[in-house]
Amino acid sequence: MGFCSPVFKFLRRGKYFVLLLLSLSVLAWIATFKGEMVKSFQVSSAPTQTLVKGDSLREKFSSFTAATIRLSTPPPKADCPLESPLLQGALQLTFESSLKLKDVESENKGVSEGEYEPSDCTARQNVAILIPHRSRERHLLYLLHHLHPFLQRQQIHYAIYVIQQAGDATFNRAKLLNVGYMEALKDYSWDCFIFHDVDLVPENDHNLYICDKQPKHLVVGRNATGYKLHYKGYFGGVSAMTREQFLQVNGFSNTYWGWGGEDDDLRKRIELQKMKIMRPPADIARYTMVFHKRDSGNEINKDRMKLLGRTQQVWRKDGLNSCSYKTLSLERMPLYVNVTVDIGKPQS
Ligand code: UDP
Ligand code: MN
């Protein structure tokens, strides 16, 4: 009778209640434990910490989880230094006739599909190098051989695009560079574009392949011209413009077929926008041009002076916004992106 007293009933219920509470909290603990375990293995499979005797299992586990997360999320990379510590200054260039593409590929294992980015710091600029090309394979090989290590020492994020003119119609360097700009932007929002002749090899890595507040001309001198500026206003060979600067001038004219004039036309477009061309010091902006004769299919453009007289009238409708072409192939080679295009032929 006394057993069924309300006090006893309460105690008995209370016991079950405490038991229930205990098992619920054990269940909840197991659930969080499992959750953390899954999370930590999703973050990383990095090695564990040694567990210290005397810790409670929960403490051990949470410190293990925290350490795993710390180990697996690398701290954000600092910006690369303003001046790369890897620069060497004036370089000894070599042009070995025995050099093979395979050699250049194995020298540049850090390059993937023509692209490279420093591993230990965040590059300050993202730069697309555009090379207009047709039948100059040897020059391209020498350039790749020198340019890849050169750009890596400058600690920039870059990719090299070679734009090949298909067919044997008259060559059009400017239009190929317009195509290169548009094709490269499909891959990545590059900040800066370097328009680069295939036969010019930079001699000093202080000649930085980055863009500035104003368009930049990188070839003050070359061996062939006694390292003097070709002529006042020369903007050919190798030049650098930001994505916005190039867009602002509507890119190159598409109408210069054959040799000459297209670089002067770009200079005129720049001047019309009240921009000013900058150049690095002459002792740095030096290039070796691999010797060559004028290519067949790139004869002097006799119309170039006439065209240059019209730049101011036509630049708004002749350029990036009117550049029509057909991409025949786009191959991602180890050391460059190879874009082959049909850009048509001169009218009439
Ligand atoms: N180019 C080419 N194949 C040609 C003609 C020209 O690849 O048949 C490209 C190449 O990048 C070259 C640039 O156009 O460096 C300028 O042509 P060229 O070297 O004849 O000009 P120059 O030596 O007078 O600056
Ligand atoms: Mn040349």
mmCIF file of C-alpha atoms and ligand atoms in Angstrom:
data_model
loop_
_atom_site.group_PDB
_atom_site.id
_atom_site.type_symbol
_atom_site.label_atom_id
_atom_site.label_comp_id
_atom_site.label_asym_id
_atom_site.label_seq_id
_atom_site.Cartn_x
_atom_site.Cartn_y
_atom_site.Cartn_z
ATOM 1 C CA MET A 1 0.000 0.000 0.000
ATOM 2 C CA GLY A 2 2.797 2.305 1.104
ATOM 3 C CA PHE A 3 4.586 1.393 -2.209
ATOM 4 C CA CYS A 4 1.858 3.016 -4.154
ATOM 5 C CA SER A 5 2.140 6.217 -2.253
ATOM 6 C CA PRO A 6 2.180 9.289 -4.559
ATOM 7 C CA VAL A 7 5.697 10.179 -3.373
ATOM 8 C CA PHE A 8 7.041 6.833 -4.543
ATOM 9 C CA LYS A 9 5.193 7.074 -7.827
ATOM 10 C CA PHE A 10 6.738 10.441 -8.436
ATOM 11 C CA LEU A 11 10.215 9.163 -7.588
ATOM 12 C CA ARG A 12 9.800 6.182 -9.899
ATOM 13 C CA ARG A 13 8.577 8.390 -12.757
ATOM 14 C CA GLY A 14 11.337 10.857 -11.992
ATOM 15 C CA LYS A 15 13.909 8.033 -12.337
ATOM 16 C CA TYR A 16 12.575 7.142 -15.767
ATOM 17 C CA PHE A 17 12.476 10.781 -16.687
ATOM 18 C CA VAL A 18 16.155 11.231 -15.737
ATOM 19 C CA LEU A 19 17.002 8.055 -17.641
ATOM 20 C CA LEU A 20 15.124 9.342 -20.680
ATOM 21 C CA LEU A 21 16.890 12.703 -20.456
ATOM 22 C CA LEU A 22 20.256 10.997 -20.167
ATOM 23 C CA SER A 23 19.723 8.766 -23.192
ATOM 24 C CA LEU A 24 18.395 11.705 -25.232
ATOM 25 C CA SER A 25 21.480 13.775 -24.481
ATOM 26 C CA VAL A 26 23.734 10.833 -25.373
ATOM 27 C CA LEU A 27 21.873 10.550 -28.684
ATOM 28 C CA ALA A 28 22.206 14.282 -29.327
ATOM 29 C CA TRP A 29 25.890 14.139 -28.521
ATOM 30 C CA ILE A 30 26.428 11.249 -30.939
ATOM 31 C CA ALA A 31 24.564 13.163 -33.626
ATOM 32 C CA THR A 32 26.755 16.287 -33.298
ATOM 33 C CA PHE A 33 29.845 14.102 -33.077
ATOM 34 C CA LYS A 34 28.918 12.392 -36.355
ATOM 35 C CA GLY A 35 28.088 15.716 -38.008
ATOM 36 C CA GLU A 36 31.445 17.208 -37.122
ATOM 37 C CA MET A 37 33.207 14.103 -38.273
ATOM 38 C CA VAL A 38 31.573 14.273 -41.709
ATOM 39 C CA LYS A 39 32.296 18.008 -41.943
ATOM 40 C CA SER A 40 35.906 17.629 -40.983
ATOM 41 C CA PHE A 41 36.473 14.842 -43.488
ATOM 42 C CA GLN A 42 34.790 16.890 -46.166
ATOM 43 C CA VAL A 43 37.154 19.769 -45.436
ATOM 44 C CA SER A 44 40.213 17.623 -45.435
ATOM 45 C CA SER A 45 41.685 14.218 -45.041
ATOM 46 C CA ALA A 46 44.758 15.827 -43.506
ATOM 47 C CA PRO A 47 46.608 13.947 -40.767
ATOM 48 C CA THR A 48 45.407 14.136 -37.202
ATOM 49 C CA GLN A 49 46.805 15.441 -33.941
ATOM 50 C CA THR A 50 48.046 13.266 -31.121
ATOM 51 C CA LEU A 51 45.423 13.024 -28.429
ATOM 52 C CA VAL A 52 46.525 14.010 -24.965
ATOM 53 C CA LYS A 53 45.708 11.664 -22.097
ATOM 54 C CA GLY A 54 43.141 13.023 -19.677
ATOM 55 C CA ASP A 55 41.180 15.096 -22.233
ATOM 56 C CA SER A 56 37.551 14.302 -22.452
ATOM 57 C CA LEU A 57 36.640 12.608 -25.728
ATOM 58 C CA ARG A 58 34.581 15.574 -26.764
ATOM 59 C CA GLU A 59 37.439 18.025 -26.131
ATOM 60 C CA LYS A 60 39.819 15.771 -27.988
ATOM 61 C CA PHE A 61 37.472 15.578 -30.884
ATOM 62 C CA SER A 62 36.742 19.279 -31.144
ATOM 63 C CA SER A 63 40.412 20.194 -30.971
ATOM 64 C CA PHE A 64 41.062 17.580 -33.643
ATOM 65 C CA THR A 65 38.352 19.121 -35.836
ATOM 66 C CA ALA A 66 39.638 22.666 -35.329
ATOM 67 C CA ALA A 67 43.193 21.608 -36.133
ATOM 68 C CA THR A 68 42.047 19.761 -39.249
ATOM 69 C CA ILE A 69 40.153 22.808 -40.483
ATOM 70 C CA ARG A 70 43.154 25.030 -39.735
ATOM 71 C CA LEU A 71 45.481 22.694 -41.594
ATOM 72 C CA SER A 72 43.282 22.398 -44.631
ATOM 73 C CA THR A 73 42.305 26.032 -45.317
ATOM 74 C CA PRO A 74 45.489 27.778 -46.395
ATOM 75 C CA PRO A 75 45.771 31.383 -45.250
ATOM 76 C CA PRO A 76 44.903 33.870 -48.044
ATOM 77 C CA LYS A 77 47.927 34.549 -50.264
ATOM 78 C CA ALA A 78 49.561 37.956 -49.919
ATOM 79 C CA ASP A 79 49.898 40.142 -53.008
ATOM 80 C CA CYS A 80 53.152 39.584 -54.868
ATOM 81 C CA PRO A 81 55.766 42.232 -54.019
ATOM 82 C CA LEU A 82 55.766 45.439 -56.077
ATOM 83 C CA GLU A 83 59.137 44.438 -57.426
ATOM 84 C CA SER A 84 59.665 40.744 -57.972
ATOM 85 C CA PRO A 85 62.748 39.412 -56.146
ATOM 86 C CA LEU A 86 63.253 36.971 -59.029
ATOM 87 C CA LEU A 87 64.287 39.537 -61.662
ATOM 88 C CA GLN A 88 67.749 39.136 -63.151
ATOM 89 C CA GLY A 89 68.167 42.261 -65.314
ATOM 90 C CA ALA A 90 70.008 41.941 -68.654
ATOM 91 C CA LEU A 91 69.800 38.403 -69.975
ATOM 92 C CA GLN A 92 72.025 36.214 -72.096
ATOM 93 C CA LEU A 93 69.763 35.139 -74.976
ATOM 94 C CA THR A 94 70.420 31.963 -76.932
ATOM 95 C CA PHE A 95 69.003 30.866 -80.278
ATOM 96 C CA GLU A 96 70.037 27.250 -80.651
ATOM 97 C CA SER A 97 69.034 25.692 -83.942
ATOM 98 C CA SER A 98 68.788 22.335 -82.139
ATOM 99 C CA LEU A 99 66.044 23.593 -79.768
ATOM 100 C CA LYS A 100 62.828 21.524 -79.914
ATOM 101 C CA LEU A 101 59.290 22.208 -78.706
ATOM 102 C CA LYS A 102 59.581 19.181 -76.380
ATOM 103 C CA ASP A 103 62.613 20.806 -74.661
ATOM 104 C CA VAL A 104 60.733 24.052 -74.081
ATOM 105 C CA GLU A 105 57.751 22.100 -72.748
ATOM 106 C CA SER A 106 59.867 20.218 -70.237
ATOM 107 C CA GLU A 107 61.576 23.458 -69.151
ATOM 108 C CA ASN A 108 58.150 24.865 -68.278
ATOM 109 C CA LYS A 109 56.322 22.226 -66.261
ATOM 110 C CA GLY A 110 54.559 24.938 -64.232
ATOM 111 C CA VAL A 111 52.740 26.175 -67.353
ATOM 112 C CA SER A 112 49.415 24.563 -68.170
ATOM 113 C CA GLU A 113 47.636 25.230 -71.463
ATOM 114 C CA GLY A 114 49.752 28.340 -71.930
ATOM 115 C CA GLU A 115 48.798 29.730 -68.537
ATOM 116 C CA TYR A 116 50.804 30.306 -65.375
ATOM 117 C CA GLU A 117 50.208 31.920 -62.026
ATOM 118 C CA PRO A 118 52.641 32.319 -59.096
ATOM 119 C CA SER A 119 52.046 29.715 -56.393
ATOM 120 C CA ASP A 120 53.099 31.642 -53.299
ATOM 121 C CA CYS A 121 51.598 35.094 -53.865
ATOM 122 C CA THR A 122 48.673 36.708 -55.678
ATOM 123 C CA ALA A 123 49.751 38.284 -58.962
ATOM 124 C CA ARG A 124 49.051 42.000 -59.273
ATOM 125 C CA GLN A 125 47.866 41.735 -62.871
ATOM 126 C CA ASN A 126 46.287 39.146 -65.128
ATOM 127 C CA VAL A 127 47.891 39.470 -68.526
ATOM 128 C CA ALA A 128 47.092 37.942 -71.920
ATOM 129 C CA ILE A 129 50.004 37.859 -74.387
ATOM 130 C CA LEU A 130 48.705 37.923 -77.975
ATOM 131 C CA ILE A 131 51.010 36.819 -80.795
ATOM 132 C CA PRO A 132 49.864 37.220 -84.433
ATOM 133 C CA HIS A 133 51.314 34.384 -86.457
ATOM 134 C CA ARG A 134 51.672 32.574 -89.747
ATOM 135 C CA SER A 135 54.533 30.284 -90.810
ATOM 136 C CA ARG A 136 57.117 31.531 -88.313
ATOM 137 C CA GLU A 137 57.395 28.335 -86.234
ATOM 138 C CA ARG A 138 61.102 28.730 -85.456
ATOM 139 C CA HIS A 139 60.579 32.270 -84.172
ATOM 140 C CA LEU A 140 57.647 31.133 -82.077
ATOM 141 C CA LEU A 141 59.786 28.429 -80.479
ATOM 142 C CA TYR A 142 62.568 30.891 -79.565
ATOM 143 C CA LEU A 143 60.033 33.328 -78.172
ATOM 144 C CA LEU A 144 58.276 30.699 -76.022
ATOM 145 C CA HIS A 145 61.661 29.496 -74.774
ATOM 146 C CA HIS A 146 62.568 32.969 -73.495
ATOM 147 C CA LEU A 147 59.181 34.445 -72.672
ATOM 148 C CA HIS A 148 57.821 31.800 -70.275
ATOM 149 C CA PRO A 149 60.666 32.001 -67.716
ATOM 150 C CA PHE A 150 60.821 35.788 -68.237
ATOM 151 C CA LEU A 151 57.136 36.226 -67.343
ATOM 152 C CA GLN A 152 57.365 33.817 -64.414
ATOM 153 C CA ARG A 153 60.201 35.853 -62.924
ATOM 154 C CA GLN A 154 57.894 38.882 -63.115
ATOM 155 C CA GLN A 155 55.368 37.023 -60.924
ATOM 156 C CA ILE A 156 52.369 37.761 -63.098
ATOM 157 C CA HIS A 157 49.370 35.609 -63.895
ATOM 158 C CA TYR A 158 49.495 35.234 -67.666
ATOM 159 C CA ALA A 159 48.471 33.177 -70.651
ATOM 160 C CA ILE A 160 49.953 33.137 -74.148
ATOM 161 C CA TYR A 161 47.624 33.139 -77.167
ATOM 162 C CA VAL A 162 48.950 32.542 -80.674
ATOM 163 C CA ILE A 163 46.501 33.725 -83.319
ATOM 164 C CA GLN A 164 47.132 31.976 -86.601
ATOM 165 C CA GLN A 165 45.859 33.392 -89.855
ATOM 166 C CA ALA A 166 44.510 30.491 -91.919
ATOM 167 C CA GLY A 167 44.878 30.413 -95.702
ATOM 168 C CA ASP A 168 47.233 32.429 -97.863
ATOM 169 C CA ALA A 169 45.429 35.722 -98.278
ATOM 170 C CA THR A 170 47.444 38.841 -97.429
ATOM 171 C CA PHE A 171 48.468 38.937 -93.760
ATOM 172 C CA ASN A 172 46.582 41.244 -91.374
ATOM 173 C CA ARG A 173 48.415 41.628 -88.055
ATOM 174 C CA ALA A 174 45.937 44.139 -86.588
ATOM 175 C CA LYS A 175 42.829 42.094 -87.251
ATOM 176 C CA LEU A 176 44.470 38.992 -85.756
ATOM 177 C CA LEU A 177 45.172 40.974 -82.589
ATOM 178 C CA ASN A 178 41.541 42.113 -82.397
ATOM 179 C CA VAL A 179 40.530 38.458 -82.671
ATOM 180 C CA GLY A 180 43.042 37.526 -79.961
ATOM 181 C CA TYR A 181 41.586 40.118 -77.593
ATOM 182 C CA MET A 182 38.042 38.830 -78.061
ATOM 183 C CA GLU A 183 38.971 35.141 -77.883
ATOM 184 C CA ALA A 184 41.152 35.582 -74.771
ATOM 185 C CA LEU A 185 38.309 37.400 -72.978
ATOM 186 C CA LYS A 186 36.141 34.314 -73.452
ATOM 187 C CA ASP A 187 38.569 32.451 -71.157
ATOM 188 C CA TYR A 188 39.146 35.021 -68.445
ATOM 189 C CA SER A 189 38.622 38.689 -67.706
ATOM 190 C CA TRP A 190 42.255 39.687 -68.412
ATOM 191 C CA ASP A 191 43.275 43.123 -67.068
ATOM 192 C CA CYS A 192 46.036 43.721 -69.542
ATOM 193 C CA PHE A 193 46.921 42.751 -73.127
ATOM 194 C CA ILE A 194 50.384 42.576 -74.663
ATOM 195 C CA PHE A 195 50.422 42.729 -78.469
ATOM 196 C CA HIS A 196 53.588 40.842 -79.320
ATOM 197 C CA ASP A 197 55.421 40.239 -82.599
ATOM 198 C CA VAL A 198 56.679 36.684 -82.787
ATOM 199 C CA ASP A 199 60.264 37.620 -83.644
ATOM 200 C CA LEU A 200 61.040 40.069 -80.822
ATOM 201 C CA VAL A 201 62.719 38.641 -77.731
ATOM 202 C CA PRO A 202 63.038 40.899 -74.657
ATOM 203 C CA GLU A 203 66.594 41.289 -73.358
ATOM 204 C CA ASN A 204 65.917 42.568 -69.850
ATOM 205 C CA ASP A 205 63.303 41.252 -67.406
ATOM 206 C CA HIS A 206 62.895 44.666 -65.765
ATOM 207 C CA ASN A 207 60.851 45.454 -68.876
ATOM 208 C CA LEU A 208 57.587 44.597 -67.122
ATOM 209 C CA TYR A 209 54.753 42.968 -69.061
ATOM 210 C CA ILE A 210 52.048 44.778 -67.120
ATOM 211 C CA CYS A 211 49.744 47.655 -67.978
ATOM 212 C CA ASP A 212 49.739 51.197 -66.730
ATOM 213 C CA LYS A 213 47.399 54.164 -66.510
ATOM 214 C CA GLN A 214 48.459 54.978 -70.088
ATOM 215 C CA PRO A 215 49.147 52.665 -73.045
ATOM 216 C CA LYS A 216 52.726 51.433 -72.989
ATOM 217 C CA HIS A 217 55.187 50.773 -75.794
ATOM 218 C CA LEU A 218 57.805 48.246 -74.762
ATOM 219 C CA VAL A 219 60.252 48.315 -77.682
ATOM 220 C CA VAL A 220 62.407 51.406 -77.424
ATOM 221 C CA GLY A 221 65.302 49.706 -79.144
ATOM 222 C CA ARG A 222 66.155 46.576 -81.002
ATOM 223 C CA ASN A 223 69.374 45.146 -82.332
ATOM 224 C CA ALA A 224 68.248 45.787 -85.924
ATOM 225 C CA THR A 225 67.839 49.559 -85.338
ATOM 226 C CA GLY A 226 70.961 50.049 -83.205
ATOM 227 C CA TYR A 227 68.715 50.084 -80.103
ATOM 228 C CA LYS A 228 67.255 53.460 -81.070
ATOM 229 C CA LEU A 229 63.539 54.190 -81.285
ATOM 230 C CA HIS A 230 62.546 53.309 -84.845
ATOM 231 C CA TYR A 231 60.898 56.725 -85.332
ATOM 232 C CA LYS A 232 59.052 59.194 -83.148
ATOM 233 C CA GLY A 233 55.600 57.812 -82.416
ATOM 234 C CA TYR A 234 56.505 54.213 -83.263
ATOM 235 C CA PHE A 235 54.023 51.916 -81.479
ATOM 236 C CA GLY A 236 54.783 48.587 -83.170
ATOM 237 C CA GLY A 237 56.502 45.361 -82.146
ATOM 238 C CA VAL A 238 55.363 44.952 -78.546
ATOM 239 C CA SER A 239 52.826 47.158 -76.769
ATOM 240 C CA ALA A 240 50.620 46.936 -73.684
ATOM 241 C CA MET A 241 47.087 48.231 -73.131
ATOM 242 C CA THR A 242 44.518 47.532 -70.453
ATOM 243 C CA ARG A 243 41.237 45.887 -71.398
ATOM 244 C CA GLU A 244 39.495 49.253 -71.005
ATOM 245 C CA GLN A 245 42.074 51.318 -72.916
ATOM 246 C CA PHE A 246 41.854 48.946 -75.895
ATOM 247 C CA LEU A 247 38.066 48.973 -75.786
ATOM 248 C CA GLN A 248 38.037 52.768 -75.553
ATOM 249 C CA VAL A 249 39.890 53.089 -78.891
ATOM 250 C CA ASN A 250 37.734 50.338 -80.458
ATOM 251 C CA GLY A 251 40.846 48.169 -80.847
ATOM 252 C CA PHE A 252 42.860 48.090 -84.057
ATOM 253 C CA SER A 253 41.507 48.918 -87.487
ATOM 254 C CA ASN A 254 40.628 45.752 -89.438
ATOM 255 C CA THR A 255 41.471 47.285 -92.808
ATOM 256 C CA TYR A 256 45.300 47.166 -92.916
ATOM 257 C CA TRP A 257 46.248 44.213 -95.132
ATOM 258 C CA GLY A 258 49.964 43.640 -95.681
ATOM 259 C CA TRP A 259 52.932 45.261 -93.997
ATOM 260 C CA GLY A 260 52.807 48.619 -92.208
ATOM 261 C CA GLY A 261 50.509 51.343 -90.903
ATOM 262 C CA GLU A 262 48.321 49.411 -88.459
ATOM 263 C CA ASP A 263 50.496 50.323 -85.461
ATOM 264 C CA ASP A 264 50.479 54.014 -86.426
ATOM 265 C CA ASP A 265 46.708 53.821 -86.761
ATOM 266 C CA LEU A 266 46.476 52.486 -83.182
ATOM 267 C CA ARG A 267 48.688 55.333 -81.984
ATOM 268 C CA LYS A 268 46.344 57.820 -83.664
ATOM 269 C CA ARG A 269 43.332 56.240 -81.967
ATOM 270 C CA ILE A 270 45.121 56.571 -78.617
ATOM 271 C CA GLU A 271 45.956 60.211 -79.252
ATOM 272 C CA LEU A 272 42.354 60.929 -80.291
ATOM 273 C CA GLN A 273 41.330 59.700 -76.825
ATOM 274 C CA LYS A 274 43.845 62.088 -75.248
ATOM 275 C CA MET A 275 45.856 59.200 -73.896
ATOM 276 C CA LYS A 276 49.626 59.364 -73.900
ATOM 277 C CA ILE A 277 52.013 56.554 -74.806
ATOM 278 C CA MET A 278 54.588 55.744 -72.139
ATOM 279 C CA ARG A 279 57.885 53.888 -72.581
ATOM 280 C CA PRO A 280 60.251 52.245 -70.099
ATOM 281 C CA PRO A 281 63.857 53.529 -69.997
ATOM 282 C CA ALA A 282 65.890 52.786 -73.140
ATOM 283 C CA ASP A 283 68.451 50.624 -71.341
ATOM 284 C CA ILE A 284 65.640 48.262 -70.288
ATOM 285 C CA ALA A 285 63.214 48.289 -73.233
ATOM 286 C CA ARG A 286 65.643 46.386 -75.485
ATOM 287 C CA TYR A 287 64.823 43.510 -77.826
ATOM 288 C CA THR A 288 66.625 41.116 -80.108
ATOM 289 C CA MET A 289 64.762 40.614 -83.375
ATOM 290 C CA VAL A 290 65.383 37.212 -84.893
ATOM 291 C CA PHE A 291 66.577 38.009 -88.391
ATOM 292 C CA HIS A 292 64.032 37.516 -91.182
ATOM 293 C CA LYS A 293 63.154 38.732 -94.653
ATOM 294 C CA ARG A 294 59.767 40.203 -95.534
ATOM 295 C CA ASP A 295 57.298 37.297 -95.669
ATOM 296 C CA SER A 296 55.486 36.411 -98.839
ATOM 297 C CA GLY A 297 51.831 37.279 -98.312
ATOM 298 C CA ASN A 298 52.808 40.334 -96.240
ATOM 299 C CA GLU A 299 53.884 42.765 -98.915
ATOM 300 C CA ILE A 300 54.081 46.486 -98.132
ATOM 301 C CA ASN A 301 50.612 47.975 -97.872
ATOM 302 C CA LYS A 302 50.613 50.754 -100.470
ATOM 303 C CA ASP A 303 47.326 52.131 -99.140
ATOM 304 C CA ARG A 304 48.592 52.683 -95.634
ATOM 305 C CA MET A 305 49.074 56.461 -95.885
ATOM 306 C CA LYS A 306 45.616 56.890 -97.390
ATOM 307 C CA LEU A 307 44.120 54.794 -94.585
ATOM 308 C CA LEU A 308 46.008 56.743 -91.931
ATOM 309 C CA GLY A 309 44.415 59.914 -93.242
ATOM 310 C CA ARG A 310 40.970 58.476 -92.459
ATOM 311 C CA THR A 311 41.500 57.170 -88.911
ATOM 312 C CA GLN A 312 39.709 60.053 -87.251
ATOM 313 C CA GLN A 313 36.625 59.564 -89.448
ATOM 314 C CA VAL A 314 36.383 55.780 -89.228
ATOM 315 C CA TRP A 315 37.729 54.579 -85.863
ATOM 316 C CA ARG A 316 34.293 54.442 -84.261
ATOM 317 C CA LYS A 317 32.955 51.956 -86.764
ATOM 318 C CA ASP A 318 36.138 50.136 -87.810
ATOM 319 C CA GLY A 319 37.626 48.070 -85.006
ATOM 320 C CA LEU A 320 36.567 45.613 -82.326
ATOM 321 C CA ASN A 321 32.907 46.363 -82.973
ATOM 322 C CA SER A 322 33.175 45.430 -86.658
ATOM 323 C CA CYS A 323 35.682 42.575 -86.508
ATOM 324 C CA SER A 324 34.103 39.536 -88.142
ATOM 325 C CA TYR A 325 35.968 36.251 -88.350
ATOM 326 C CA LYS A 326 35.503 32.541 -88.154
ATOM 327 C CA THR A 327 37.377 30.488 -85.568
ATOM 328 C CA LEU A 328 38.501 27.311 -87.320
ATOM 329 C CA SER A 329 40.074 25.693 -84.272
ATOM 330 C CA LEU A 330 41.132 26.448 -80.734
ATOM 331 C CA GLU A 331 43.723 24.062 -79.343
ATOM 332 C CA ARG A 332 45.002 24.242 -75.785
ATOM 333 C CA MET A 333 48.640 23.257 -76.252
ATOM 334 C CA PRO A 334 50.957 22.900 -73.230
ATOM 335 C CA LEU A 335 52.678 26.271 -73.795
ATOM 336 C CA TYR A 336 50.040 28.373 -75.580
ATOM 337 C CA VAL A 337 46.476 28.528 -76.767
ATOM 338 C CA ASN A 338 46.494 28.107 -80.523
ATOM 339 C CA VAL A 339 43.628 29.947 -82.203
ATOM 340 C CA THR A 340 43.329 29.433 -85.960
ATOM 341 C CA VAL A 341 41.060 31.902 -87.714
ATOM 342 C CA ASP A 342 39.666 32.756 -91.088
ATOM 343 C CA ILE A 343 39.742 36.562 -91.186
ATOM 344 C CA GLY A 344 38.790 36.861 -94.839
ATOM 345 C CA LYS A 345 40.733 38.825 -97.394
ATOM 346 C CA PRO A 346 41.100 42.446 -98.463
ATOM 347 C CA GLN A 347 38.046 43.835 -100.254
ATOM 348 C CA SER A 348 38.497 44.333 -104.036
HETATM 349 N N1 UDP B 1 53.815 37.749 -89.079
HETATM 350 C C1 UDP B 1 53.778 36.368 -89.228
HETATM 351 N N2 UDP B 1 53.787 35.816 -90.461
HETATM 352 C C2 UDP B 1 53.856 36.566 -91.586
HETATM 353 C C3 UDP B 1 53.906 37.963 -91.446
HETATM 354 C C4 UDP B 1 53.899 38.531 -90.190
HETATM 355 O O1 UDP B 1 53.716 35.641 -88.230
HETATM 356 O O2 UDP B 1 53.886 35.998 -92.679
HETATM 357 C C5 UDP B 1 53.674 38.364 -87.747
HETATM 358 C C6 UDP B 1 54.823 38.090 -86.826
HETATM 359 O O3 UDP B 1 54.373 38.091 -85.507
HETATM 360 C C7 UDP B 1 55.699 39.278 -87.075
HETATM 361 C C8 UDP B 1 54.677 40.398 -87.172
HETATM 362 O O4 UDP B 1 53.593 39.791 -87.847
HETATM 363 O O5 UDP B 1 56.636 39.491 -86.060
HETATM 364 C C9 UDP B 1 55.140 41.656 -87.897
HETATM 365 O O6 UDP B 1 55.650 41.351 -89.183
HETATM 366 P P1 UDP B 1 57.199 41.628 -89.534
HETATM 367 O O7 UDP B 1 58.061 40.867 -88.584
HETATM 368 O O8 UDP B 1 57.423 41.305 -90.982
HETATM 369 O O9 UDP B 1 57.360 43.189 -89.294
HETATM 370 P P2 UDP B 1 58.688 44.006 -88.944
HETATM 371 O O10 UDP B 1 59.837 43.075 -88.806
HETATM 372 O O11 UDP B 1 58.897 44.948 -90.068
HETATM 373 O O12 UDP B 1 58.371 44.703 -87.671
HETATM 374 MN MN MN B 2 59.883 41.355 -87.610
#
